[in-house]
mmCIF file of C-alpha atoms in Angstrom:
data_model
loop_
_atom_site.group_PDB
_atom_site.id
_atom_site.type_symbol
_atom_site.label_atom_id
_atom_site.label_comp_id
_atom_site.label_asym_id
_atom_site.label_seq_id
_atom_site.Cartn_x
_atom_site.Cartn_y
_atom_site.Cartn_z
ATOM 1 C CA UNK S 232 25.336 26.148 -16.570
ATOM 2 C CA UNK S 233 23.347 29.214 -17.563
ATOM 3 C CA UNK S 234 24.923 32.378 -18.963
ATOM 4 C CA UNK S 235 23.937 34.308 -15.821
ATOM 5 C CA UNK S 236 25.545 31.818 -13.452
ATOM 6 C CA UNK S 237 28.665 31.524 -15.580
ATOM 7 C CA UNK S 238 28.980 35.316 -15.717
ATOM 8 C CA UNK S 239 28.613 35.499 -11.938
ATOM 9 C CA UNK S 240 31.283 32.849 -11.452
ATOM 10 C CA UNK S 241 33.656 34.540 -13.900
ATOM 11 C CA UNK S 242 33.227 37.933 -12.228
ATOM 12 C CA UNK S 243 33.780 36.388 -8.827
ATOM 13 C CA UNK S 244 36.879 34.597 -10.101
ATOM 14 C CA UNK S 245 38.313 37.879 -11.379
ATOM 15 C CA UNK S 246 37.622 39.449 -7.979
ATOM 16 C CA UNK S 247 39.071 36.458 -6.128
ATOM 17 C CA UNK S 248 42.151 36.302 -8.333
ATOM 18 C CA UNK S 249 42.690 40.033 -7.803
ATOM 19 C CA UNK S 250 42.728 39.572 -4.034
ATOM 20 C CA UNK S 251 45.018 36.552 -4.403
ATOM 21 C CA UNK S 252 47.505 38.291 -6.669
ATOM 22 C CA UNK S 253 46.760 36.857 -10.122
ATOM 23 C CA UNK S 254 45.821 40.283 -11.460
ATOM 24 C CA UNK S 255 49.347 41.588 -10.886
ATOM 25 C CA UNK S 256 50.371 40.031 -14.208
ATOM 26 C CA UNK S 257 47.074 39.752 -16.097
ATOM 27 C CA UNK S 258 46.064 42.804 -18.084
ATOM 28 C CA UNK S 259 42.627 44.285 -17.477
ATOM 29 C CA UNK S 260 41.739 44.320 -21.149
ATOM 30 C CA UNK S 261 42.289 40.580 -21.385
ATOM 31 C CA UNK S 262 39.850 39.977 -18.543
ATOM 32 C CA UNK S 263 37.177 42.186 -20.065
ATOM 33 C CA UNK S 264 37.642 40.626 -23.493
ATOM 34 C CA UNK S 265 37.319 37.190 -21.941
ATOM 35 C CA UNK S 266 34.083 38.126 -20.218
ATOM 36 C CA UNK S 267 32.638 39.535 -23.435
ATOM 37 C CA UNK S 268 33.571 36.345 -25.274
ATOM 38 C CA UNK S 269 32.109 34.261 -22.484
ATOM 39 C CA UNK S 270 28.751 35.999 -22.827
ATOM 40 C CA UNK S 271 28.335 36.338 -26.571
ATOM 41 C CA UNK S 272 29.802 33.035 -27.670
ATOM 42 C CA UNK S 273 27.970 31.038 -25.031
ATOM 43 C CA UNK S 274 24.703 32.501 -26.299
ATOM 44 C CA UNK S 275 25.751 31.572 -29.844
ATOM 45 C CA UNK S 276 26.543 28.020 -28.767
ATOM 46 C CA UNK S 277 23.125 27.595 -27.176
ATOM 47 C CA UNK S 278 21.427 28.662 -30.421
ATOM 48 C CA UNK S 279 23.413 26.551 -32.892
ATOM 49 C CA UNK S 280 24.350 22.898 -33.157
ATOM 50 C CA UNK S 281 28.017 22.650 -34.116
ATOM 51 C CA UNK S 282 31.470 21.878 -32.698
ATOM 52 C CA UNK S 283 32.151 24.822 -30.451
ATOM 53 C CA UNK S 284 35.249 26.874 -31.257
ATOM 54 C CA UNK S 285 36.433 30.241 -30.083
ATOM 55 C CA UNK S 286 39.672 32.131 -29.368
ATOM 56 C CA UNK S 287 41.375 31.558 -26.028
ATOM 57 C CA UNK S 288 42.223 34.653 -24.004
ATOM 58 C CA UNK S 289 45.279 35.276 -21.840
ATOM 59 C CA UNK S 290 42.981 35.191 -18.799
ATOM 60 C CA UNK S 291 40.036 32.938 -19.502
ATOM 61 C CA UNK S 292 37.320 30.809 -17.961
ATOM 62 C CA UNK S 293 36.166 27.699 -19.835
ATOM 63 C CA UNK S 294 33.042 25.805 -18.824
ATOM 64 C CA UNK S 295 32.041 24.003 -22.018
ATOM 65 C CA UNK S 296 33.348 21.372 -24.423
ATOM 66 C CA UNK S 297 35.066 22.715 -27.489
ATOM 67 C CA UNK S 298 38.249 23.880 -29.187
ATOM 68 C CA UNK S 299 39.951 27.032 -27.951
ATOM 69 C CA UNK S 300 42.796 28.555 -29.965
ATOM 70 C CA UNK S 301 45.341 31.039 -28.661
ATOM 71 C CA UNK S 302 47.440 33.120 -31.063
ATOM 72 C CA UNK S 303 49.754 35.703 -29.530
ATOM 73 C CA UNK S 304 49.532 39.194 -30.977
ATOM 74 C CA UNK S 305 52.351 40.314 -28.669
ATOM 75 C CA UNK S 306 54.519 38.667 -26.001
ATOM 76 C CA UNK S 307 52.239 37.102 -23.364
ATOM 77 C CA UNK S 308 54.406 36.136 -20.425
ATOM 78 C CA UNK S 309 51.894 35.067 -17.772
ATOM 79 C CA UNK S 310 48.584 33.643 -18.964
ATOM 80 C CA UNK S 311 46.148 31.252 -17.318
ATOM 81 C CA UNK S 312 42.857 29.600 -18.202
ATOM 82 C CA UNK S 313 40.576 28.121 -15.550
ATOM 83 C CA UNK S 314 38.495 25.143 -16.710
ATOM 84 C CA UNK S 315 35.450 23.984 -14.761
ATOM 85 C CA UNK S 316 32.877 21.242 -15.338
ATOM 86 C CA UNK S 317 29.787 20.033 -13.524
ATOM 87 C CA UNK S 318 30.381 18.441 -10.085
ATOM 88 C CA UNK S 319 29.881 14.917 -11.470
ATOM 89 C CA UNK S 320 32.376 15.385 -14.317
ATOM 90 C CA UNK S 321 36.123 15.348 -14.906
ATOM 91 C CA UNK S 322 37.954 17.161 -17.697
ATOM 92 C CA UNK S 323 40.000 15.824 -20.602
ATOM 93 C CA UNK S 324 42.436 18.315 -22.145
ATOM 94 C CA UNK S 325 44.408 17.851 -25.352
ATOM 95 C CA UNK S 326 46.866 20.212 -27.035
ATOM 96 C CA UNK S 327 47.230 20.382 -30.812
ATOM 97 C CA UNK S 328 48.671 22.694 -33.467
ATOM 98 C CA UNK S 329 51.284 23.808 -30.958
ATOM 99 C CA UNK S 330 53.648 26.447 -32.315
ATOM 100 C CA UNK S 331 55.868 27.644 -29.472
ATOM 101 C CA UNK S 332 59.622 27.852 -28.854
ATOM 102 C CA UNK S 333 60.443 25.943 -25.689
ATOM 103 C CA UNK S 334 64.150 26.788 -26.016
ATOM 104 C CA UNK S 335 63.302 30.508 -25.905
ATOM 105 C CA UNK S 336 61.364 30.201 -22.647
ATOM 106 C CA UNK S 337 57.891 29.509 -23.987
ATOM 107 C CA UNK S 338 55.885 26.921 -22.092
ATOM 108 C CA UNK S 339 52.450 25.342 -21.762
ATOM 109 C CA UNK S 340 51.626 23.545 -18.519
ATOM 110 C CA UNK S 341 48.407 21.840 -17.490
ATOM 111 C CA UNK S 342 47.607 21.513 -13.779
ATOM 112 C CA UNK S 343 45.262 18.958 -12.227
ATOM 113 C CA UNK S 344 43.243 21.451 -10.167
ATOM 114 C CA UNK S 345 43.330 25.212 -9.678
ATOM 115 C CA UNK S 346 46.144 27.472 -8.458
ATOM 116 C CA UNK S 347 45.668 30.974 -7.079
ATOM 117 C CA UNK S 348 48.576 32.845 -5.456
ATOM 118 C CA UNK S 349 50.383 29.638 -4.737
ATOM 119 C CA UNK S 350 47.347 28.009 -3.118
ATOM 120 C CA UNK S 351 46.171 24.818 -4.765
ATOM 121 C CA UNK S 352 42.791 23.137 -4.997
ATOM 122 C CA UNK S 353 42.587 20.308 -4.190
ATOM 123 C CA UNK S 354 45.191 20.640 -1.445
ATOM 124 C CA UNK S 355 48.118 18.247 -1.069
ATOM 125 C CA UNK S 356 46.228 16.476 1.724
ATOM 126 C CA UNK S 357 43.127 15.895 -0.401
ATOM 127 C CA UNK S 358 44.639 14.950 -3.771
ATOM 128 C CA UNK S 359 45.700 11.375 -4.455
ATOM 129 C CA UNK S 360 48.691 12.335 -6.622
ATOM 130 C CA UNK S 361 51.910 13.970 -5.431
ATOM 131 C CA UNK S 362 52.225 17.568 -6.532
ATOM 132 C CA UNK S 363 54.808 17.009 -9.292
ATOM 133 C CA UNK S 364 52.541 14.446 -10.977
ATOM 134 C CA UNK S 365 49.699 16.951 -11.192
ATOM 135 C CA UNK S 366 51.584 19.044 -13.782
ATOM 136 C CA UNK S 367 51.773 18.138 -17.460
ATOM 137 C CA UNK S 368 54.521 20.139 -19.167
ATOM 138 C CA UNK S 369 54.283 20.243 -22.952
ATOM 139 C CA UNK S 370 57.941 21.199 -23.339
ATOM 140 C CA UNK S 371 59.049 18.210 -21.238
ATOM 141 C CA UNK S 372 56.836 15.716 -23.036
ATOM 142 C CA UNK S 373 58.270 13.343 -25.641
ATOM 143 C CA UNK S 374 54.891 12.911 -27.350
ATOM 144 C CA UNK S 375 53.932 15.238 -30.247
ATOM 145 C CA UNK S 376 50.822 16.343 -28.364
ATOM 146 C CA UNK S 377 49.929 16.515 -24.696
ATOM 147 C CA UNK S 378 46.805 14.916 -23.238
ATOM 148 C CA UNK S 379 45.772 15.046 -19.600
ATOM 149 C CA UNK S 380 42.731 14.210 -17.513
ATOM 150 C CA UNK S 381 41.735 15.924 -14.308
ATOM 151 C CA UNK S 382 40.911 14.081 -11.088
ATOM 152 C CA UNK S 383 38.020 16.439 -10.322
ATOM 153 C CA UNK S 384 35.788 19.009 -12.028
ATOM 154 C CA UNK S 385 38.446 21.730 -12.311
ATOM 155 C CA UNK S 386 41.727 22.020 -14.190
ATOM 156 C CA UNK S 387 44.000 24.828 -15.262
ATOM 157 C CA UNK S 388 46.445 25.692 -18.019
ATOM 158 C CA UNK S 389 49.385 28.105 -17.721
ATOM 159 C CA UNK S 390 51.259 29.376 -20.741
ATOM 160 C CA UNK S 391 53.979 31.834 -21.729
ATOM 161 C CA UNK S 392 54.592 32.806 -25.349
ATOM 162 C CA UNK S 393 57.171 35.363 -26.486
ATOM 163 C CA UNK S 394 56.738 35.564 -30.260
ATOM 164 C CA UNK S 395 53.721 37.031 -32.079
ATOM 165 C CA UNK S 396 51.688 34.573 -34.184
ATOM 166 C CA UNK S 397 52.770 31.656 -31.985
ATOM 167 C CA UNK S 398 50.100 29.660 -30.201
ATOM 168 C CA UNK S 399 48.189 26.416 -29.795
ATOM 169 C CA UNK S 400 44.725 24.856 -29.708
ATOM 170 C CA UNK S 401 43.232 23.380 -26.557
ATOM 171 C CA UNK S 402 40.509 20.729 -26.832
ATOM 172 C CA UNK S 403 38.240 20.469 -23.776
ATOM 173 C CA UNK S 404 35.986 17.470 -23.203
ATOM 174 C CA UNK S 405 34.011 16.685 -20.060
ATOM 175 C CA UNK S 406 33.571 13.083 -18.907
ATOM 176 C CA UNK S 407 31.257 11.487 -16.350
ATOM 177 C CA UNK S 408 32.681 10.786 -12.891
ATOM 178 C CA UNK S 409 30.702 8.146 -10.927
ATOM 179 C CA UNK S 410 32.242 9.111 -7.553
ATOM 180 C CA UNK S 411 32.933 12.864 -7.551
ATOM 181 C CA UNK S 412 35.536 14.011 -5.061
ATOM 182 C CA UNK S 413 37.054 17.466 -4.543
ATOM 183 C CA UNK S 414 34.522 19.664 -6.305
ATOM 184 C CA UNK S 415 34.486 23.375 -7.038
ATOM 185 C CA UNK S 416 30.878 24.553 -7.211
ATOM 186 C CA UNK S 417 29.806 26.589 -10.232
ATOM 187 C CA UNK S 418 26.895 28.099 -8.358
ATOM 188 C CA UNK S 419 26.330 29.802 -4.972
ATOM 189 C CA UNK S 420 23.147 27.772 -4.460
ATOM 190 C CA UNK S 421 22.366 24.099 -4.785
ATOM 191 C CA UNK S 422 22.588 20.695 -3.158
ATOM 192 C CA UNK S 423 24.985 17.780 -3.358
ATOM 193 C CA UNK S 424 25.801 14.350 -1.940
ATOM 194 C CA UNK S 425 29.363 13.110 -1.483
ATOM 195 C CA UNK S 426 29.888 9.347 -1.168
ATOM 196 C CA UNK S 427 33.182 7.678 -0.318
ATOM 197 C CA UNK S 428 32.977 3.869 -0.726
ATOM 198 C CA UNK S 429 35.679 2.113 1.314
ATOM 199 C CA UNK S 430 38.496 4.430 0.254
ATOM 200 C CA UNK S 431 41.031 6.157 2.475
ATOM 201 C CA UNK S 432 40.523 9.560 0.945
ATOM 202 C CA UNK S 433 39.492 13.123 1.777
ATOM 203 C CA UNK S 434 36.924 14.899 -0.398
ATOM 204 C CA UNK S 435 36.077 18.606 -0.358
ATOM 205 C CA UNK S 436 33.146 20.487 -1.861
ATOM 206 C CA UNK S 437 34.266 24.099 -2.280
ATOM 207 C CA UNK S 438 31.840 27.003 -2.730
ATOM 208 C CA UNK S 439 33.633 30.268 -3.552
ATOM 209 C CA UNK S 440 30.924 32.382 -1.955
ATOM 210 C CA UNK S 441 29.770 33.168 1.594
ATOM 211 C CA UNK S 442 26.904 30.720 2.130
ATOM 212 C CA UNK S 443 24.622 28.994 4.576
ATOM 213 C CA UNK S 444 25.231 25.241 4.591
ATOM 214 C CA UNK S 445 22.487 22.854 5.711
ATOM 215 C CA UNK S 446 23.512 19.250 6.311
ATOM 216 C CA UNK S 447 20.492 17.074 5.562
ATOM 217 C CA UNK S 448 22.007 13.604 5.952
ATOM 218 C CA UNK S 449 25.249 12.221 7.324
ATOM 219 C CA UNK S 450 26.204 8.550 7.461
ATOM 220 C CA UNK S 451 29.621 7.747 8.935
ATOM 221 C CA UNK S 452 31.329 4.545 9.989
ATOM 222 C CA UNK S 453 31.673 5.583 13.609
ATOM 223 C CA UNK S 454 29.229 7.247 15.970
ATOM 224 C CA UNK S 455 30.345 9.584 18.703
ATOM 225 C CA UNK S 456 28.803 12.851 19.811
ATOM 226 C CA UNK S 457 25.365 13.923 18.622
ATOM 227 C CA UNK S 458 25.707 17.668 18.583
ATOM 228 C CA UNK S 459 27.006 20.242 16.143
ATOM 229 C CA UNK S 460 29.341 22.538 18.009
ATOM 230 C CA UNK S 461 31.865 25.236 17.127
ATOM 231 C CA UNK S 462 35.234 23.855 16.081
ATOM 232 C CA UNK S 463 37.181 24.872 19.133
ATOM 233 C CA UNK S 464 34.929 22.713 21.328
ATOM 234 C CA UNK S 465 34.853 19.418 19.422
ATOM 235 C CA UNK S 466 37.722 19.432 16.919
ATOM 236 C CA UNK S 467 40.133 17.184 18.805
ATOM 237 C CA UNK S 468 37.551 14.425 19.233
ATOM 238 C CA UNK S 469 36.458 14.240 15.584
ATOM 239 C CA UNK S 470 39.902 14.548 14.013
ATOM 240 C CA UNK S 471 40.948 11.392 15.810
ATOM 241 C CA UNK S 472 37.936 9.361 14.704
ATOM 242 C CA UNK S 473 39.149 8.733 11.158
ATOM 243 C CA UNK S 474 35.694 9.356 9.664
ATOM 244 C CA UNK S 475 34.123 12.798 9.994
ATOM 245 C CA UNK S 476 32.847 15.881 8.195
ATOM 246 C CA UNK S 477 34.230 19.346 8.767
ATOM 247 C CA UNK S 478 33.048 22.777 7.679
ATOM 248 C CA UNK S 479 35.786 25.207 6.679
ATOM 249 C CA UNK S 480 35.937 28.881 5.789
ATOM 250 C CA UNK S 481 38.682 31.061 4.351
ATOM 251 C CA UNK S 482 39.834 33.535 1.730
ATOM 252 C CA UNK S 483 41.888 31.106 -0.379
ATOM 253 C CA UNK S 484 41.384 27.777 -2.147
ATOM 254 C CA UNK S 485 43.758 25.523 -0.146
ATOM 255 C CA UNK S 486 41.573 23.699 2.374
ATOM 256 C CA UNK S 487 44.580 22.924 4.588
ATOM 257 C CA UNK S 488 45.003 26.673 5.206
ATOM 258 C CA UNK S 489 41.341 27.404 5.925
ATOM 259 C CA UNK S 490 39.691 28.141 9.265
ATOM 260 C CA UNK S 491 37.929 25.089 10.763
ATOM 261 C CA UNK S 492 34.423 26.192 11.677
ATOM 262 C CA UNK S 493 32.816 22.968 12.922
ATOM 263 C CA UNK S 494 33.068 19.214 12.626
ATOM 264 C CA UNK S 495 30.764 16.231 12.977
ATOM 265 C CA UNK S 496 31.718 12.633 13.666
ATOM 266 C CA UNK S 497 28.269 11.135 14.115
ATOM 267 C CA UNK S 498 25.429 10.069 11.843
ATOM 268 C CA UNK S 499 22.364 12.271 11.554
ATOM 269 C CA UNK S 500 19.152 12.330 9.559
ATOM 270 C CA UNK S 501 17.881 15.765 10.583
ATOM 271 C CA UNK S 502 19.029 19.264 9.709
ATOM 272 C CA UNK S 503 22.177 20.957 10.947
ATOM 273 C CA UNK S 504 23.032 24.342 9.468
ATOM 274 C CA UNK S 505 25.682 27.017 9.716
ATOM 275 C CA UNK S 506 26.440 30.328 8.011
ATOM 276 C CA UNK S 507 29.997 30.895 6.839
ATOM 277 C CA UNK S 508 30.801 34.473 5.855
ATOM 278 C CA UNK S 509 33.973 33.747 3.867
ATOM 279 C CA UNK S 510 35.112 34.019 0.268
ATOM 280 C CA UNK S 511 35.331 30.229 0.238
ATOM 281 C CA UNK S 512 33.083 27.833 2.173
ATOM 282 C CA UNK S 513 33.909 24.119 2.222
ATOM 283 C CA UNK S 514 32.273 20.834 3.218
ATOM 284 C CA UNK S 515 35.080 18.287 3.692
ATOM 285 C CA UNK S 516 34.532 14.542 4.119
ATOM 286 C CA UNK S 517 37.410 12.642 5.757
ATOM 287 C CA UNK S 518 37.300 8.855 5.331
ATOM 288 C CA UNK S 519 39.420 6.101 6.865
ATOM 289 C CA UNK S 520 38.602 3.622 4.093
ATOM 290 C CA UNK S 521 36.870 1.199 6.456
ATOM 291 C CA UNK S 522 33.320 2.306 5.743
ATOM 292 C CA UNK S 523 30.965 3.761 3.147
ATOM 293 C CA UNK S 524 30.626 7.399 4.195
ATOM 294 C CA UNK S 525 27.964 9.724 2.843
ATOM 295 C CA UNK S 526 27.050 13.365 3.407
ATOM 296 C CA UNK S 527 24.183 15.307 1.810
ATOM 297 C CA UNK S 528 23.845 19.068 2.091
ATOM 298 C CA UNK S 529 22.194 22.169 0.677
ATOM 299 C CA UNK S 530 23.736 25.619 0.354
ATOM 300 C CA UNK S 531 22.579 29.116 -0.468
ATOM 301 C CA UNK S 532 24.221 32.499 -0.917
ATOM 302 C CA UNK S 533 24.084 34.726 2.163
ATOM 303 C CA UNK S 534 22.042 37.878 1.818
ATOM 304 C CA UNK S 535 23.866 41.190 2.204
ATOM 305 C CA UNK S 536 22.458 41.778 5.693
ATOM 306 C CA UNK S 537 23.691 38.318 6.754
ATOM 307 C CA UNK S 538 27.326 39.019 5.922
ATOM 308 C CA UNK S 539 29.634 39.616 8.906
ATOM 309 C CA UNK S 540 30.482 43.197 9.787
ATOM 310 C CA UNK S 541 34.221 43.277 10.411
ATOM 311 C CA UNK S 542 36.101 45.881 12.393
ATOM 312 C CA UNK S 543 39.523 44.333 11.925
ATOM 313 C CA UNK S 544 41.261 42.791 8.971
ATOM 314 C CA UNK S 545 41.497 39.296 10.430
ATOM 315 C CA UNK S 546 40.345 35.921 9.178
ATOM 316 C CA UNK S 547 38.558 35.093 12.441
ATOM 317 C CA UNK S 548 36.421 38.234 12.191
ATOM 318 C CA UNK S 549 35.844 37.999 8.449
ATOM 319 C CA UNK S 550 34.773 34.392 8.587
ATOM 320 C CA UNK S 551 32.160 34.974 11.271
ATOM 321 C CA UNK S 552 29.556 32.233 11.665
ATOM 322 C CA UNK S 553 26.111 31.886 13.130
#
């Protein structure tokens, strides 16, 4: 991912986390330091061939392989680092050189996904593991180090450290994923294909921008209607089919709490498009496990004049569609 796109994503994440409450316990100077590090050190990495290392900030965004070391200069009671990879990758995380006092209330926890203001991506409905198995707690582990692997292209680490000079090193390594499922897009523009081969599973592609989504191909196990209609007209029919695609919009990251915009439970080879003026726009593929389901789509950032003009502070008005 380019420096410009990564900067845009990091700035948007700061804005999103502010609206979702993360900024209530993250200091502004940590966020600005993290952004500066993100810019300068990424440029350095692109110009030199070496094992990438840099300090880890209390609020940070990691999008590259490497070693990231946190050393507390003062008590840091609520820190978080968001890790993101390419859509077709998963993330391996390993802790080393850990110097914290678990008995004094220090902790390091890795989460399989992202959490913002209590909302989790992927949602409980879309993740294959129960919620308690998605956390890896260093202080509860019997092994000397903690290693975890994400189920999708995003992961997160929370940590609390009371004593100065305490800390740890986090190793990040991205691995290929042949069947990506539950993806957080790094960019507001692009294209993607989700394939679910005979698995009873739900997969979401989340774009944390207001975008226009163009479905270019859809192959489902069952054929029903052949029109794309607003959600309130066709939702009940598709949700009962077992295999369908739905478009969602909302201001959080939990797809189960988002506004259903439209759904499709038929195969198509032409174009169907919709504009979703929300902080988060999602293409969600629901599969019964009886078929090989496939959906291809393109997406682009909405221009300023395309954004909905709201008169009330309501989700329905904010997430206006065309």
